[in-house]
């Protein structure tokens, strides 16, 4: 009599192999999901920088509000966006004049945890006038939580403050 099918040991071996693969693959998938969500920050901040630089050139060394430069933060389920700590941006079109200090002109805060990056961590662009002729405005990247930096390596590339001070 010929039997067809798998033995109990063969089935158990397959289940163990699938369990090991799942234990390795699932954390990798969640890591990629968090990185994909965090990638939104680079394009949102990059758009802000381009608009602010254009405004600065047009209006001779002044820094505009989100409304005056035409910036609209993306609609997001992952992040909240702030201008000078005002969620959604300031409603005034008046330019922001900076004497010697900095202002937190653009800020994003994650709504929920992204892997090890805790909810309510922030990514911020501090804006100041430059004393170097290569840049009119200097953007300083500030990330509130060290564990969040691994998710947003491209965001750190927006920093011009450390480029001119190096």
GROMACS .gro file of C-alpha atoms in nm:
model
  166
    1UNK     CA    1   0.000   0.000   0.000
    2UNK     CA    2   0.146   0.330  -0.111
    3UNK     CA    3   0.084   0.636   0.110
    4UNK     CA    4   0.075   0.987  -0.024
    5UNK     CA    5   0.124   1.303   0.181
    6UNK     CA    6   0.364   1.450   0.431
    7UNK     CA    7   0.473   1.309   0.761
    8UNK     CA    8   0.419   1.498   1.083
    9UNK     CA    9   0.792   1.572   1.112
   10UNK     CA   10   0.803   1.722   0.762
   11UNK     CA   11   0.505   1.948   0.841
   12UNK     CA   12   0.662   2.059   1.169
   13UNK     CA   13   0.991   2.141   0.992
   14UNK     CA   14   0.805   2.358   0.739
   15UNK     CA   15   0.618   2.541   1.018
   16UNK     CA   16   0.944   2.609   1.205
   17UNK     CA   17   1.110   2.743   0.890
   18UNK     CA   18   0.811   2.968   0.818
   19UNK     CA   19   0.819   3.095   1.178
   20UNK     CA   20   1.187   3.185   1.156
   21UNK     CA   21   1.135   3.364   0.823
   22UNK     CA   22   0.840   3.557   0.965
   23UNK     CA   23   1.039   3.656   1.274
   24UNK     CA   24   1.311   3.803   1.052
   25UNK     CA   25   1.090   3.957   0.780
   26UNK     CA   26   0.817   4.128   0.987
   27UNK     CA   27   1.048   4.375   1.170
   28UNK     CA   28   1.211   4.462   0.835
   29UNK     CA   29   0.870   4.535   0.680
   30UNK     CA   30   0.767   4.760   0.971
   31UNK     CA   31   1.102   4.940   0.948
   32UNK     CA   32   1.039   5.014   0.582
   33UNK     CA   33   0.688   5.141   0.656
   34UNK     CA   34   0.824   5.387   0.914
   35UNK     CA   35   1.094   5.507   0.671
   36UNK     CA   36   0.833   5.555   0.399
   37UNK     CA   37   0.617   5.766   0.630
   38UNK     CA   38   0.917   5.972   0.743
   39UNK     CA   39   1.026   6.038   0.383
   40UNK     CA   40   0.738   6.287   0.362
   41UNK     CA   41   0.941   6.526   0.578
   42UNK     CA   42   1.219   6.576   0.325
   43UNK     CA   43   0.990   6.681   0.042
   44UNK     CA   44   0.770   6.899   0.266
   45UNK     CA   45   1.071   7.084   0.410
   46UNK     CA   46   1.239   7.103   0.070
   47UNK     CA   47   0.932   7.270  -0.078
   48UNK     CA   48   0.932   7.518   0.211
   49UNK     CA   49   1.301   7.600   0.153
   50UNK     CA   50   1.254   7.657  -0.221
   51UNK     CA   51   0.957   7.888  -0.166
   52UNK     CA   52   1.133   8.076   0.114
   53UNK     CA   53   1.449   8.126  -0.095
   54UNK     CA   54   1.241   8.261  -0.385
   55UNK     CA   55   1.058   8.499  -0.151
   56UNK     CA   56   1.387   8.611   0.001
   57UNK     CA   57   1.531   8.701  -0.339
   58UNK     CA   58   1.215   8.880  -0.450
   59UNK     CA   59   1.165   9.081  -0.130
   60UNK     CA   60   1.530   9.155  -0.050
   61UNK     CA   61   1.640   8.967   0.258
   62UNK     CA   62   1.308   8.925   0.433
   63UNK     CA   63   1.165   8.594   0.544
   64UNK     CA   64   0.800   8.532   0.469
   65UNK     CA   65   0.528   8.350   0.652
   66UNK     CA   66   0.381   8.035   0.502
   67UNK     CA   67   0.097   8.236   0.351
   68UNK     CA   68   0.320   8.504   0.200
   69UNK     CA   69   0.551   8.249   0.035
   70UNK     CA   70   0.260   8.028  -0.077
   71UNK     CA   71   0.355   7.723   0.131
   72UNK     CA   72   0.089   7.468   0.218
   73UNK     CA   73   0.198   7.175   0.434
   74UNK     CA   74   0.095   6.834   0.306
   75UNK     CA   75  -0.221   6.673   0.435
   76UNK     CA   76  -0.089   6.391   0.647
   77UNK     CA   77  -0.204   6.113   0.877
   78UNK     CA   78   0.150   6.078   1.015
   79UNK     CA   79   0.262   6.435   1.092
   80UNK     CA   80   0.139   6.774   1.212
   81UNK     CA   81   0.308   7.083   1.072
   82UNK     CA   82   0.386   7.406   1.259
   83UNK     CA   83   0.506   7.755   1.174
   84UNK     CA   84   0.665   7.929   1.474
   85UNK     CA   85   0.489   7.673   1.699
   86UNK     CA   86   0.148   7.752   1.545
   87UNK     CA   87  -0.010   7.437   1.408
   88UNK     CA   88  -0.106   7.474   1.043
   89UNK     CA   89   0.081   7.803   1.004
   90UNK     CA   90   0.037   8.169   1.089
   91UNK     CA   91  -0.257   8.339   0.919
   92UNK     CA   92  -0.071   8.667   0.864
   93UNK     CA   93   0.105   8.755   0.538
   94UNK     CA   94   0.349   8.990   0.712
   95UNK     CA   95   0.714   8.908   0.659
   96UNK     CA   96   0.912   8.775   0.952
   97UNK     CA   97   1.208   9.003   1.017
   98UNK     CA   98   1.501   8.841   1.193
   99UNK     CA   99   1.770   9.064   1.341
  100UNK     CA  100   2.047   8.840   1.469
  101UNK     CA  101   1.858   8.542   1.605
  102UNK     CA  102   1.683   8.238   1.466
  103UNK     CA  103   1.321   8.147   1.433
  104UNK     CA  104   1.164   7.802   1.408
  105UNK     CA  105   0.993   7.876   1.079
  106UNK     CA  106   0.907   7.515   0.989
  107UNK     CA  107   0.840   7.223   1.221
  108UNK     CA  108   0.686   6.878   1.190
  109UNK     CA  109   0.578   6.646   1.469
  110UNK     CA  110   0.489   6.279   1.430
  111UNK     CA  111   0.142   6.184   1.548
  112UNK     CA  112   0.221   5.824   1.640
  113UNK     CA  113   0.530   5.614   1.705
  114UNK     CA  114   0.750   5.533   1.407
  115UNK     CA  115   0.944   5.226   1.522
  116UNK     CA  116   1.171   5.350   1.804
  117UNK     CA  117   1.093   5.714   1.726
  118UNK     CA  118   0.837   5.820   1.986
  119UNK     CA  119   0.521   6.012   1.905
  120UNK     CA  120   0.547   6.392   1.929
  121UNK     CA  121   0.913   6.394   1.828
  122UNK     CA  122   0.993   6.691   1.608
  123UNK     CA  123   1.191   6.785   1.298
  124UNK     CA  124   1.253   7.155   1.271
  125UNK     CA  125   1.411   7.410   1.040
  126UNK     CA  126   1.547   7.713   1.223
  127UNK     CA  127   1.590   8.007   0.988
  128UNK     CA  128   1.842   8.288   1.025
  129UNK     CA  129   2.009   8.547   0.804
  130UNK     CA  130   2.350   8.460   0.674
  131UNK     CA  131   2.668   8.659   0.713
  132UNK     CA  132   2.818   8.454   0.431
  133UNK     CA  133   2.748   8.576   0.077
  134UNK     CA  134   2.692   8.222  -0.051
  135UNK     CA  135   2.356   8.198   0.127
  136UNK     CA  136   2.096   8.467   0.202
  137UNK     CA  137   1.912   8.248   0.451
  138UNK     CA  138   2.059   7.971   0.663
  139UNK     CA  139   1.853   7.665   0.754
  140UNK     CA  140   1.951   7.475   1.066
  141UNK     CA  141   1.806   7.126   1.107
  142UNK     CA  142   1.705   7.031   1.461
  143UNK     CA  143   1.575   6.680   1.533
  144UNK     CA  144   1.442   6.640   1.887
  145UNK     CA  145   1.503   6.267   1.929
  146UNK     CA  146   1.825   6.085   1.835
  147UNK     CA  147   1.633   5.767   1.757
  148UNK     CA  148   1.442   5.954   1.485
  149UNK     CA  149   1.755   6.056   1.296
  150UNK     CA  150   1.797   5.708   1.148
  151UNK     CA  151   1.459   5.743   0.973
  152UNK     CA  152   1.536   6.081   0.816
  153UNK     CA  153   1.895   6.089   0.690
  154UNK     CA  154   1.787   6.286   0.380
  155UNK     CA  155   1.622   6.550   0.600
  156UNK     CA  156   1.958   6.629   0.758
  157UNK     CA  157   2.094   6.716   0.411
  158UNK     CA  158   1.876   7.031   0.415
  159UNK     CA  159   2.101   7.184   0.681
  160UNK     CA  160   2.297   7.481   0.541
  161UNK     CA  161   2.399   7.610   0.885
  162UNK     CA  162   2.659   7.340   0.938
  163UNK     CA  163   2.780   7.366   0.575
  164UNK     CA  164   2.886   7.729   0.611
  165UNK     CA  165   3.019   7.700   0.966
  166UNK     CA  166   3.239   7.402   0.878
   0.00000   0.00000   0.00000
